[in-house]
Coordinates of C-alpha atoms in Angstrom, one line a residue:
X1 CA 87.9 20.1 -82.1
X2 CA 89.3 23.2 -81.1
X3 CA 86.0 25.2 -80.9
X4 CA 84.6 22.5 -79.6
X5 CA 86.9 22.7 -76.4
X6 CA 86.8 26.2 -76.5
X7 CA 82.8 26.2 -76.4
X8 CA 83.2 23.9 -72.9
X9 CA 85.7 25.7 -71.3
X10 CA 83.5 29.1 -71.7
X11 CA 80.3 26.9 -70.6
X12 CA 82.7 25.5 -67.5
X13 CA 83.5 29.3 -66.5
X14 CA 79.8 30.6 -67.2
X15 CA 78.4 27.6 -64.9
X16 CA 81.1 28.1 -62.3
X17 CA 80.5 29.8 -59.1
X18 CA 83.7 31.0 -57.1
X19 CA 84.5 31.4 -53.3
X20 CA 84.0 35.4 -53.2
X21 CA 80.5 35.3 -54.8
X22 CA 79.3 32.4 -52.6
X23 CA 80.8 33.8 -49.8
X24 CA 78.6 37.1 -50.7
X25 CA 75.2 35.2 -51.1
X26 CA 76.0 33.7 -47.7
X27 CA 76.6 37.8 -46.3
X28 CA 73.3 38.8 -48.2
X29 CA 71.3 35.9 -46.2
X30 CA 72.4 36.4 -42.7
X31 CA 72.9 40.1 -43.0
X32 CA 71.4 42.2 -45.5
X33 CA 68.4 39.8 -44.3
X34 CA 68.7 40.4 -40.2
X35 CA 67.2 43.7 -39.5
X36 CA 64.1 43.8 -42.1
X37 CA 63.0 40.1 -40.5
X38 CA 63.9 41.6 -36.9
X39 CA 61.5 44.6 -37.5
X40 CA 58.4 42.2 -38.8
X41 CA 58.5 40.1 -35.7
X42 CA 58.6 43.4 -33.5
X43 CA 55.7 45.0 -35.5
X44 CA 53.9 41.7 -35.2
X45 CA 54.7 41.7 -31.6
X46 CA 53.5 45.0 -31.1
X47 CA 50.1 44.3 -33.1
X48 CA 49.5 41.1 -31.3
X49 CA 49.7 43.1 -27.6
X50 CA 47.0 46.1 -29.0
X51 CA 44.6 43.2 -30.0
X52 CA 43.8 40.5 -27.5
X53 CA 41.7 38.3 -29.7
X54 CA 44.2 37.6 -32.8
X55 CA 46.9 36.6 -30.2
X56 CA 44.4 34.3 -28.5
X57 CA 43.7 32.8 -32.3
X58 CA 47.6 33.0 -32.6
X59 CA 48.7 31.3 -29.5
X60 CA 46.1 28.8 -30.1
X61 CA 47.6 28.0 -32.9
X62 CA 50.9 27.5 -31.7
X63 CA 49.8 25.7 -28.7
X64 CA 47.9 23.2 -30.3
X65 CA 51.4 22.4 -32.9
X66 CA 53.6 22.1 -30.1
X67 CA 51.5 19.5 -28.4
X68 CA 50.9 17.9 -32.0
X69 CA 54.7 17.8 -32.7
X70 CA 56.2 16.7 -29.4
X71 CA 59.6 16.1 -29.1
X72 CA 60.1 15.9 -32.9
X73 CA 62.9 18.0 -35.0
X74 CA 60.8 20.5 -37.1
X75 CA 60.7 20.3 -40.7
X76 CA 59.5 22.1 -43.5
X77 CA 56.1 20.6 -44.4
X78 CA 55.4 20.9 -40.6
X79 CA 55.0 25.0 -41.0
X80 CA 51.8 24.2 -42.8
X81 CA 50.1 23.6 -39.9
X82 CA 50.2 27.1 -39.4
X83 CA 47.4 29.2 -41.6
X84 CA 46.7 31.8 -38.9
X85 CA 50.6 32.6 -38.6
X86 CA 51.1 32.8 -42.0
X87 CA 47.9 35.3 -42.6
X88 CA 49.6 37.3 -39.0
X89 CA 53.0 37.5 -41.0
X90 CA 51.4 38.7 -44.0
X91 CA 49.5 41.3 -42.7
X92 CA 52.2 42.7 -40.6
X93 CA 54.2 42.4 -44.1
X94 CA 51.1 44.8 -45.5
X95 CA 50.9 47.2 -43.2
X96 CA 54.6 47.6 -41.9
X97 CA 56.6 47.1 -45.1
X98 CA 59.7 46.3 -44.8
X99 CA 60.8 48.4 -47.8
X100 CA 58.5 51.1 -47.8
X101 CA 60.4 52.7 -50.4
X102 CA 60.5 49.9 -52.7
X103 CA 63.2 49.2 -55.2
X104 CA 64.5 50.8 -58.4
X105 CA 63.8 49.9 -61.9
X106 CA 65.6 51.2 -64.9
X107 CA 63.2 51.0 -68.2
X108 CA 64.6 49.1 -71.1
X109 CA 62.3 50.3 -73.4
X110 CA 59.8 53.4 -74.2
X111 CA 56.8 53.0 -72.5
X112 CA 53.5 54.6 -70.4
X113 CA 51.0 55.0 -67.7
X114 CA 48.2 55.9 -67.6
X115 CA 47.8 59.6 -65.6
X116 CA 45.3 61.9 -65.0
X117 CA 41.7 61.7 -66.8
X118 CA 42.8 58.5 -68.2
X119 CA 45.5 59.5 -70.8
X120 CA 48.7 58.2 -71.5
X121 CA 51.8 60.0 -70.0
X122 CA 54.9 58.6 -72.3
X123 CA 57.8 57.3 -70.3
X124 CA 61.1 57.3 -72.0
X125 CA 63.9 54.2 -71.7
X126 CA 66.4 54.8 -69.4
X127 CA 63.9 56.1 -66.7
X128 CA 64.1 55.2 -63.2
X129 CA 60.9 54.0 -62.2
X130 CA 59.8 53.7 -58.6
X131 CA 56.7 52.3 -57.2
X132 CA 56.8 52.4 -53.3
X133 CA 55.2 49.7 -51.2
X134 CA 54.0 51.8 -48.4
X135 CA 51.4 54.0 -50.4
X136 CA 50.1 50.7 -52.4
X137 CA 50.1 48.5 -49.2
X138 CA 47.6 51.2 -46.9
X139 CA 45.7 52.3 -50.4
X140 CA 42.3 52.1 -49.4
X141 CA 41.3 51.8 -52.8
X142 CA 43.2 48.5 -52.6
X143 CA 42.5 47.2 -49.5
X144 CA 39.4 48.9 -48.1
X145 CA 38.4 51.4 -45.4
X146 CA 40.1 49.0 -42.0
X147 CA 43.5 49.3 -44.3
X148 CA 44.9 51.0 -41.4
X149 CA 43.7 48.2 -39.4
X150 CA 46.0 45.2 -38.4
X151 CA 43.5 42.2 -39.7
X152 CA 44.9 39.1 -40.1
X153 CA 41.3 37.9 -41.5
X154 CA 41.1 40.1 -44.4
X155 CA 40.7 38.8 -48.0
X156 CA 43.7 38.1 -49.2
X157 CA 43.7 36.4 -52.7
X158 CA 46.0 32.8 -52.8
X159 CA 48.8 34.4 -54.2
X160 CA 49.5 36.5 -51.1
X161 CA 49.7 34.6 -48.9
X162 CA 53.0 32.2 -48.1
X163 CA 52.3 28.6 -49.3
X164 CA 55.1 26.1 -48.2
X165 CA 53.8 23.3 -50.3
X166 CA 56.2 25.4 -53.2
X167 CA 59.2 23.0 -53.5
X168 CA 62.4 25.4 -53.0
X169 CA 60.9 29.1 -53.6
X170 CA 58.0 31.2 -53.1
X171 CA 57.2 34.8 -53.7
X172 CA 53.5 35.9 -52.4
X173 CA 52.9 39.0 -54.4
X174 CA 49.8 40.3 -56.4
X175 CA 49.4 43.4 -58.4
X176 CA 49.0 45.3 -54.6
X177 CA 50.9 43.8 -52.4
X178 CA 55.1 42.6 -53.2
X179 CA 57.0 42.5 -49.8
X180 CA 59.2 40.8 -51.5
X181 CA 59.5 42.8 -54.8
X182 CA 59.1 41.1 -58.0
X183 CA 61.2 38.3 -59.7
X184 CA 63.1 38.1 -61.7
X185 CA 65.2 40.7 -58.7
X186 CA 62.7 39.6 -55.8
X187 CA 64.2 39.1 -52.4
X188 CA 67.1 36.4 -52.5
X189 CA 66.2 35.2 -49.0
X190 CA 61.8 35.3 -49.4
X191 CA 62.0 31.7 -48.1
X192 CA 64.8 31.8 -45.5
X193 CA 62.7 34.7 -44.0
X194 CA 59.4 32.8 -43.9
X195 CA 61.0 30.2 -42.5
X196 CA 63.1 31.9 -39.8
X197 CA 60.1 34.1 -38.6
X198 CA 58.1 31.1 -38.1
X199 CA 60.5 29.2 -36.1
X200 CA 61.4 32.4 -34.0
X201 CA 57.5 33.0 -33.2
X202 CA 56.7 28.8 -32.5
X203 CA 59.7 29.8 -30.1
X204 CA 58.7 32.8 -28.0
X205 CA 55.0 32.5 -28.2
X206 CA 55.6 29.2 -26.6
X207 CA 57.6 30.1 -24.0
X208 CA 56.6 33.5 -23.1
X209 CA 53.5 36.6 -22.9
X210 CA 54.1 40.0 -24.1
X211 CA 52.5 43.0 -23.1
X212 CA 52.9 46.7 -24.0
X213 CA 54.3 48.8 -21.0
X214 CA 51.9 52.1 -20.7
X215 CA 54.6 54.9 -22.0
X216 CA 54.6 52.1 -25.2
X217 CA 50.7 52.0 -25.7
X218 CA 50.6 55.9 -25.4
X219 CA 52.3 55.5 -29.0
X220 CA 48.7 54.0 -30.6
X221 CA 47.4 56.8 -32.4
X222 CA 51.0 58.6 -33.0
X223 CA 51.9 59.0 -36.7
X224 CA 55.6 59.1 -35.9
X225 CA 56.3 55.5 -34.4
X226 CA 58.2 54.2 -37.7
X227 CA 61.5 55.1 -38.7
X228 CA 62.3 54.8 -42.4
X229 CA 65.7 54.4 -42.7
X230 CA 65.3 52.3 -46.3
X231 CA 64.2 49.5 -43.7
X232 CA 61.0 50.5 -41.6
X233 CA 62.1 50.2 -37.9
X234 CA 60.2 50.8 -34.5
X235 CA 61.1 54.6 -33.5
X236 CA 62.5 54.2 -29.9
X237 CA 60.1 56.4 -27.7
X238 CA 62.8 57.9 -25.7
X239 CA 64.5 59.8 -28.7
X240 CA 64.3 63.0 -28.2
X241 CA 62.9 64.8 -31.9
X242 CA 61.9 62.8 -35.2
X243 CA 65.2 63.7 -36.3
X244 CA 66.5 61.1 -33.9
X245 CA 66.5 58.0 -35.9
X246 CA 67.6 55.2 -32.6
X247 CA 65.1 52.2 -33.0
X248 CA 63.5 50.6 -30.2
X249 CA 60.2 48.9 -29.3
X250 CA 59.3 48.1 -25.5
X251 CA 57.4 45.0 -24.0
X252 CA 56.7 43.2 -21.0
X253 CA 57.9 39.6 -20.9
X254 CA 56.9 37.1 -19.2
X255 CA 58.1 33.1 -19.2
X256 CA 54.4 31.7 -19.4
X257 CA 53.5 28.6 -17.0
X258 CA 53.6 25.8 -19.3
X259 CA 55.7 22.7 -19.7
X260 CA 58.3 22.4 -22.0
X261 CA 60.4 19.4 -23.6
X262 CA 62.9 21.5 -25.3

């Protein structure tokens, strides 16, 4: 009887989750979360106003699911009815990563790659290993020869691409492409994100145009526009050097002539 209480209490304290810890999921959704989300929708932003035609496809979109939805509270299975975001989101994802550097992973076991000529390089446990998104996401052996291109159209497969008809979670990821990282560790807020760059785009895209001011588009062809500061981030063009990491993207903004309910 005595083990047998002892058994449940340990299963009680295993099971239970106290104040301080839930307190420090809420912290890691609303701020560890804030500026990677930020920077997407500015890089998006910025793709949308250097091609014309993918924000006509875009606006569209959202156009024609604001006059669908109507006064009516948004809900989750509503975001479906928008593919073209979801493949805009993605791509920005591919080609700004959030964490360019990816993440860390200690080996718990010996293993290998494979390296040059084909042969097998032995890796030891207790290595670090590192494998960083940027250099897989623009790989052109991945993605092709536009993979410097923002394409919204490109051939994803399904498992890169958001899918909200997951109950609860969903990680899009594929052998070249993990915004996210990779469970088991993958990003505690994947969905909150989707969801909250959704909403924030129906929003704005709605309501308002965005254009690039011309000391802005004389950034186009610049290697130096990103700041990598273990988030990528919009390099403001007034700093002075590339040692001046302030982040800042410009745009013109303009309330757009349509009616609104909300």
């Amino acid at each position: 009887s005595n083990n047998s209480n002892n058994s449940n209490n340990n299963s009680n304290k295993n099971n239970k989750i106290c104040n301080r810890e839930m307190f420090g999921n809420a912290i890691i959704f609303t701020f560890a979360g804030h500026d990677t989300t930020a920077n997407t929708l500015t890089w998006l932003l910025y793709e949308l106003c250097k091609n014309e035609r993918v924000y006509g496809l875009l606006q569209k979109e959202i156009d024609q699911f604001w006059l669908e939805q109507d006064t009516r509270d948004i809900e989750y299975n509503d975001l479906k009815r928008l593919p073209y975001m979801t493949r805009c989101i993605m791509e920005t994802l591919r080609l700004w990563t959030s964490i360019p550097n990816g993440t860390f992973r200690e080996l718990i076991e010996d293993d290998y790659i494979i390296g040059k000529y084909g042969k097998p390089v032995h890796i030891p446990k207790g290595t670090y290993i590192q494998v960083p998104n940027w250099t897989r996401h623009r790989n052109p052996e991945l993605w092709g020869d536009d993979v410097h291109i923002f394409n919204p159209e490109r051939e994803f497969v399904e498992d890169e691409l958001w899918n909200n008809t997951v109950i609860n979670t969903y990680n899009p990821s594929s052998n070249r492409f993990s915004p996210f990282t990779y469970g088991p560790r993958d990003c505690i807020g994947k969905n909150f994100s989707q969801l909250e760059m959704r909403i924030i785009l129906l929003h704005l895209l709605k309501n308002f145009t965005f254009s690039l001011p011309l000391k802005q588009i004389n950034t186009y062809n610049k290697d130096n526009i990103s700041v990598n500061g273990a988030t990528l981030g919009p390099r403001n063009i007034y700093n002075k050097n590339l040692y001046e990491k302030k982040l800042g993207m410009y745009f013109n903004i303009n309330p757009r002539n349509t009616p609104s309910k909300l």
